[in-house]
Coordinates of C-alpha atoms in Angstrom, one line a residue:
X151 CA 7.2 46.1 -4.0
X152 CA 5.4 45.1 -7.1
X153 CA 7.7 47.0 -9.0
X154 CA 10.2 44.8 -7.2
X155 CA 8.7 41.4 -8.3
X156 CA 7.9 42.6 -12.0
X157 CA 11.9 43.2 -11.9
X158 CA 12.3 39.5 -10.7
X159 CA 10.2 38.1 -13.2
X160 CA 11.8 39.8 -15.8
X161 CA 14.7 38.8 -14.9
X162 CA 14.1 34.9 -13.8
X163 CA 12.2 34.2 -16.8
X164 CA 14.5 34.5 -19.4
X165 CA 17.2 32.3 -17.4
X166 CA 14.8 29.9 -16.9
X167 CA 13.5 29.4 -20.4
X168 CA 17.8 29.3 -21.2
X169 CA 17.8 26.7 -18.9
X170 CA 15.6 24.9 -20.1
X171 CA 17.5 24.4 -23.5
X172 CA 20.6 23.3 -22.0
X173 CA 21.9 19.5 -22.1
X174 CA 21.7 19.2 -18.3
X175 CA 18.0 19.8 -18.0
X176 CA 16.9 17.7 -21.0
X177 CA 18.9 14.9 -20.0
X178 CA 17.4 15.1 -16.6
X179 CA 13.6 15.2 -18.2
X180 CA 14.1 12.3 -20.2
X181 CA 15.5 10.6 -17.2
X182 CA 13.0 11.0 -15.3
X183 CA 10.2 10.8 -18.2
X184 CA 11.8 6.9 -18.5
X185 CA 11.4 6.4 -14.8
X186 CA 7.8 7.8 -14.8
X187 CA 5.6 4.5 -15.7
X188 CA 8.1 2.4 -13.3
X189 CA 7.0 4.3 -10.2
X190 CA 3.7 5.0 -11.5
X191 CA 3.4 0.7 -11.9
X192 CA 5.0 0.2 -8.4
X193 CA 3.2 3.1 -6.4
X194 CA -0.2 1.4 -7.7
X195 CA 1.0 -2.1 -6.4
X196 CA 1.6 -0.5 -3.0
X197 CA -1.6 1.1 -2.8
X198 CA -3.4 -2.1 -3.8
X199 CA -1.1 -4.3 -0.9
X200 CA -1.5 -1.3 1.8
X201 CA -5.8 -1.4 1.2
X202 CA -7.0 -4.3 -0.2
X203 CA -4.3 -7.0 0.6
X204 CA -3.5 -6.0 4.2
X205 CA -5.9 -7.0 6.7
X206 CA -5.9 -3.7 8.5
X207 CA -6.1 -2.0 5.2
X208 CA -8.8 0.1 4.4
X209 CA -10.8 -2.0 2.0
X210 CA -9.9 -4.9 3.7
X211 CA -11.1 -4.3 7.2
X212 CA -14.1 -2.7 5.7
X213 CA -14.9 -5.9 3.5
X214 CA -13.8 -8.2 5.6
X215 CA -11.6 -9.7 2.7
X216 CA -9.6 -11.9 4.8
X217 CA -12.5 -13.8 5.9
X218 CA -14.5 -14.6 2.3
X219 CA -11.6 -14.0 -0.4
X220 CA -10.0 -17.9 -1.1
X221 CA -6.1 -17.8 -0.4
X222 CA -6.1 -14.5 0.8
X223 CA -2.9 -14.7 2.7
X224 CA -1.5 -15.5 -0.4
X225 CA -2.4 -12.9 -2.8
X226 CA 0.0 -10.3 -1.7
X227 CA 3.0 -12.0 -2.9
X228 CA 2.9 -11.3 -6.5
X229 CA 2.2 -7.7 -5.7
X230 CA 5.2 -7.5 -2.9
X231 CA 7.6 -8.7 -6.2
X232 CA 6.0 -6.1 -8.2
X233 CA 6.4 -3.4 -6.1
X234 CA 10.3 -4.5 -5.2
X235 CA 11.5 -4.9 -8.6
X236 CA 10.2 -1.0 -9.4
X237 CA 10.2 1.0 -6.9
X238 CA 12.8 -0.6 -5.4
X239 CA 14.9 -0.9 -8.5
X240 CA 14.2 2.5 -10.3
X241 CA 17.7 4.3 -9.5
X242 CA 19.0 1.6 -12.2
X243 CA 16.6 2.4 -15.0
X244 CA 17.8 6.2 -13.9
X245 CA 21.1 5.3 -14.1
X246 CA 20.7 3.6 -17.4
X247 CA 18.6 6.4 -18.6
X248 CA 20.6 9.9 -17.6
X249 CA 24.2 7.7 -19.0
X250 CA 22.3 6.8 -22.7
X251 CA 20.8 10.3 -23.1
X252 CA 23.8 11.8 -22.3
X253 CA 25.8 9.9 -24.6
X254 CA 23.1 9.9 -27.2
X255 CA 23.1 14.0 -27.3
X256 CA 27.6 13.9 -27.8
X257 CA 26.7 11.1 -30.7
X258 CA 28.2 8.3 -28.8
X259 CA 27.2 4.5 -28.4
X260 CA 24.1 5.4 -25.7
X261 CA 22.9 1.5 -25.5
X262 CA 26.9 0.6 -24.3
X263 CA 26.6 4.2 -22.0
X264 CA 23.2 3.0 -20.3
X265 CA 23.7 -0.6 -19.6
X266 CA 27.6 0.4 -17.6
X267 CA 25.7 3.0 -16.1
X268 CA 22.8 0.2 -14.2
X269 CA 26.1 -2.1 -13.7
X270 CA 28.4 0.6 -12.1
X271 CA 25.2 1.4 -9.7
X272 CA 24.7 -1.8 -9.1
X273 CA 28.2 -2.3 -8.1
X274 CA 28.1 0.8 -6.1
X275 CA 24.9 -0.7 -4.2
X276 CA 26.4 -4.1 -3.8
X277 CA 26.6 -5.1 0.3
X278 CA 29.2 -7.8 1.3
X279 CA 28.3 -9.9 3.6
X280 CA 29.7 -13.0 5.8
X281 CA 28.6 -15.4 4.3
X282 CA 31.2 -16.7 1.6
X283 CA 31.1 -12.8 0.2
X284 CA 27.7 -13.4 -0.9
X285 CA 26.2 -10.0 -0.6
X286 CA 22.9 -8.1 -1.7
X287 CA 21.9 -4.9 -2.8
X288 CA 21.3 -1.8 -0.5
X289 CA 17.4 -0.5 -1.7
X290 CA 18.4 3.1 -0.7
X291 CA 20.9 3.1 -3.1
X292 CA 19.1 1.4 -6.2
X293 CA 15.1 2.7 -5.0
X294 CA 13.4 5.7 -5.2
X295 CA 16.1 7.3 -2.4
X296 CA 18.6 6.7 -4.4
X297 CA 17.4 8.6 -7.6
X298 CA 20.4 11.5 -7.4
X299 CA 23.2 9.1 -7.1
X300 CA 21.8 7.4 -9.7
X301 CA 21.8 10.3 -12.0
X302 CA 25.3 11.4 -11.1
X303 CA 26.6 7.8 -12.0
X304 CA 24.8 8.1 -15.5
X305 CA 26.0 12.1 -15.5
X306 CA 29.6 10.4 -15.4
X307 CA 29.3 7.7 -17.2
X308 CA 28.0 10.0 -19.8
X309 CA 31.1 12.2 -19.4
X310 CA 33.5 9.3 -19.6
X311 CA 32.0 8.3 -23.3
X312 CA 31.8 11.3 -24.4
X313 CA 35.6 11.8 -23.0
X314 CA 37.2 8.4 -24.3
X315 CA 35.2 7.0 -27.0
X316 CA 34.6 8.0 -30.8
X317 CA 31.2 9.3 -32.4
X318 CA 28.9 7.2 -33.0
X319 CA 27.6 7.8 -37.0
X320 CA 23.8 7.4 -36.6
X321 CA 22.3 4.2 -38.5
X322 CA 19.1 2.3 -38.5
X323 CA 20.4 -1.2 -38.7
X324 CA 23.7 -1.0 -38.3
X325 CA 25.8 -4.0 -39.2
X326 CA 27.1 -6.5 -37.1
X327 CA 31.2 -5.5 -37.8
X328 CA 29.9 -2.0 -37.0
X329 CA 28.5 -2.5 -33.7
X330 CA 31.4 -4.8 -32.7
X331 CA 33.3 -1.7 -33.9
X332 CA 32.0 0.5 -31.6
X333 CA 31.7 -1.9 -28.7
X334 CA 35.8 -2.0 -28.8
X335 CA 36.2 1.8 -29.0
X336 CA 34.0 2.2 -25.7
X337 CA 36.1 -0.4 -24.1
X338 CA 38.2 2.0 -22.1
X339 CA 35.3 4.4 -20.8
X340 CA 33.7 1.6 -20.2
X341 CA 36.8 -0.2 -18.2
X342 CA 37.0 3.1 -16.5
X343 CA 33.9 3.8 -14.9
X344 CA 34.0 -0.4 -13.8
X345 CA 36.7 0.3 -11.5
X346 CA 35.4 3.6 -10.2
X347 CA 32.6 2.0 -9.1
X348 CA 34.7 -0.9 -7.4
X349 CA 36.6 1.5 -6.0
X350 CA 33.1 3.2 -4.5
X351 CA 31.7 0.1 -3.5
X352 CA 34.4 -0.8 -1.4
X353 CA 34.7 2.4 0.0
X354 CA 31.2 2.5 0.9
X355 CA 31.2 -1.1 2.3
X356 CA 34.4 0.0 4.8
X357 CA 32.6 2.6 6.0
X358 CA 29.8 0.5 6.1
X359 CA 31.7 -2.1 8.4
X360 CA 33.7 0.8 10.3
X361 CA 30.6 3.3 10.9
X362 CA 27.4 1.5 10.7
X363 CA 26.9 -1.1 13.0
X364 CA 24.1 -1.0 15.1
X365 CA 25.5 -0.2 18.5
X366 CA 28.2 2.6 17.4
X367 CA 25.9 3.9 14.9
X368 CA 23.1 4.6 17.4
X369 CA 25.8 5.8 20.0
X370 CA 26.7 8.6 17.1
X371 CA 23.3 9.2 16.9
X372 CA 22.8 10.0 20.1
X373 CA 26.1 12.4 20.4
X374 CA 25.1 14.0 17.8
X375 CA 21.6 15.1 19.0
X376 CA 22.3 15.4 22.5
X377 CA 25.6 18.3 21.5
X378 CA 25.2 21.5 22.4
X379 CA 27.6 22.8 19.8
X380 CA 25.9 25.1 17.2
X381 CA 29.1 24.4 14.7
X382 CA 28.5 20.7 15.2
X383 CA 25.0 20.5 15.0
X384 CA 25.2 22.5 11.4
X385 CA 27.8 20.7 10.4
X386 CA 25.5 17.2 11.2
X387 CA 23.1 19.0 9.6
X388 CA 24.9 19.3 6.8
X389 CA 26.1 16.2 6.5
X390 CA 22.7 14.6 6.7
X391 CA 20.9 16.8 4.4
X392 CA 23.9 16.1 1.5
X393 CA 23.2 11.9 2.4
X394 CA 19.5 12.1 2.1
X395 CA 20.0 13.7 -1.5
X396 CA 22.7 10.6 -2.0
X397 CA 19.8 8.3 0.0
X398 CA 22.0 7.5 2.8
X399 CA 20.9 7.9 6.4
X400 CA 22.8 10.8 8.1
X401 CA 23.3 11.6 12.0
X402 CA 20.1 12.9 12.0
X403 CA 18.0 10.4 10.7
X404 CA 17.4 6.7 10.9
X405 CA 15.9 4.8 8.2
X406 CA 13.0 2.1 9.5
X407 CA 12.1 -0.8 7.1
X408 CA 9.8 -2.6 9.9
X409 CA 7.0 -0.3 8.0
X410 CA 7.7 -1.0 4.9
X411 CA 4.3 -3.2 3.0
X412 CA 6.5 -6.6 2.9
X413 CA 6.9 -6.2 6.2
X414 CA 3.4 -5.5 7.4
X415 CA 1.7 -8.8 9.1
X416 CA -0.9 -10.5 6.9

């Protein structure tokens, strides 16, 4: 047996130190290095609203802040917008991050790459509503659940630049004829990856409209865990494991925001 494992460590180590020098991985630690002091800001502004500016919180009931602190009902707000615009906005920083990296390592314009890659996701994540088309953005698809679509719209946006557009000589200050140079000659990977993620979005609003309403969603739901099929319930399985890594609910599971900390009583 330890023979066995010595064999196995022989053996994994080397294709993991190879992997570890491939595109794929460093693109993916830079990624997620960029995203690192976003969730780190916005996990810290939880905490803070969850103790100290909650009055069941920890520190709160223990202090009895609510009752000494002047315009303590008020003091979570600031904190609420903190936490929303990061951790509820890092897939786009992803998204920007994986697409410039990726560009930047096949000598191509990375700034152009990055910002198409935040706009495609945030088309992707756009949510029509009834109101005059005036829509907003789904959180699962632009938060922290939505982290692996977000890299595989940068991973493609990435692709399509390196596909479709020229190199990218590198410059310090590069003049202003030479960056509207290479703003035209990312035009079409740019166009391209603008109305794939139309394309997405309306897909995924359709379904939305089709599949996700409240009553025939929850009636899925229920046929799907009340089946006695063993080829149905792995195949929901499936199916909800592979939108949890896209940050979708599946049949399996149903995503709560009445716990969320802007939705917790003050």
């Amino acid at each position: 047996m330890w023979l066995d494992e010595q064999r196995l460590i022989q053996r994994l180590v080397p294709r993991l130190l190879r992997f570890r020098q491939t595109n794929f991985y460093r693109i993916i630690q830079r990624t997620l290095m960029l995203t690192f002091p976003f969730i780190l800001i916005g996990t810290f502004s939880q905490i803070i609203q969850l103790t100290v500016l909650t009055k069941t919180g920890f520190i709160a009931s223990i202090f009895h802040l609510s009752k000494w602190v002047p315009y303590y009902r008020y003091l979570h707000y600031p904190f609420d917008s903190l936490t929303t615009l990061t951790l509820n906005g890092v897939a786009v920083v992803a998204a920007f991050g994986a697409a410039k990296y990726h560009a930047k390592l096949n000598q191509r314009d990375d700034q152009l790459a990055g910002l198409t890659a935040a706009i495609a996701l945030l088309i992707v994540a756009y949510q029509y509503t009834n109101q005059n088309q005036i829509g907003v953005f789904n959180t699962l698809l632009i938060g922290t659940n939505g982290l692996t679509g977000a890299l595989i719209v940068g991973g493609l946006t990435g692709l399509l630049f390196k596909w479709f557009s020229k190199p990218v000589p590198a410059q310090s200050s590069p003049h202003t004829a030479d960056i509207l140079t290479r703003t035209f000659s990312s035009l079409l990977p740019m166009a391209l990856i603008l109305v794939l993620a139309v394309l997405v979005s309306l897909a995924l609003n359709w379904l939305m409209i089709i599949t996700y309403s409240a009553e025939s969603w929850s009636a899925f739901q229920k046929y799907a865990t009340t089946s006695h099929s063993l080829w149905l319930t792995f195949g929901m399985a499936v199916v909800t494991l592979l939108l949890e890594i896209l940050g979708l609910a599946g049949p399996y599971q149903e995503r709560l925001v009445t716990n969320s900390a802007t939705m917790t009583p003050i």
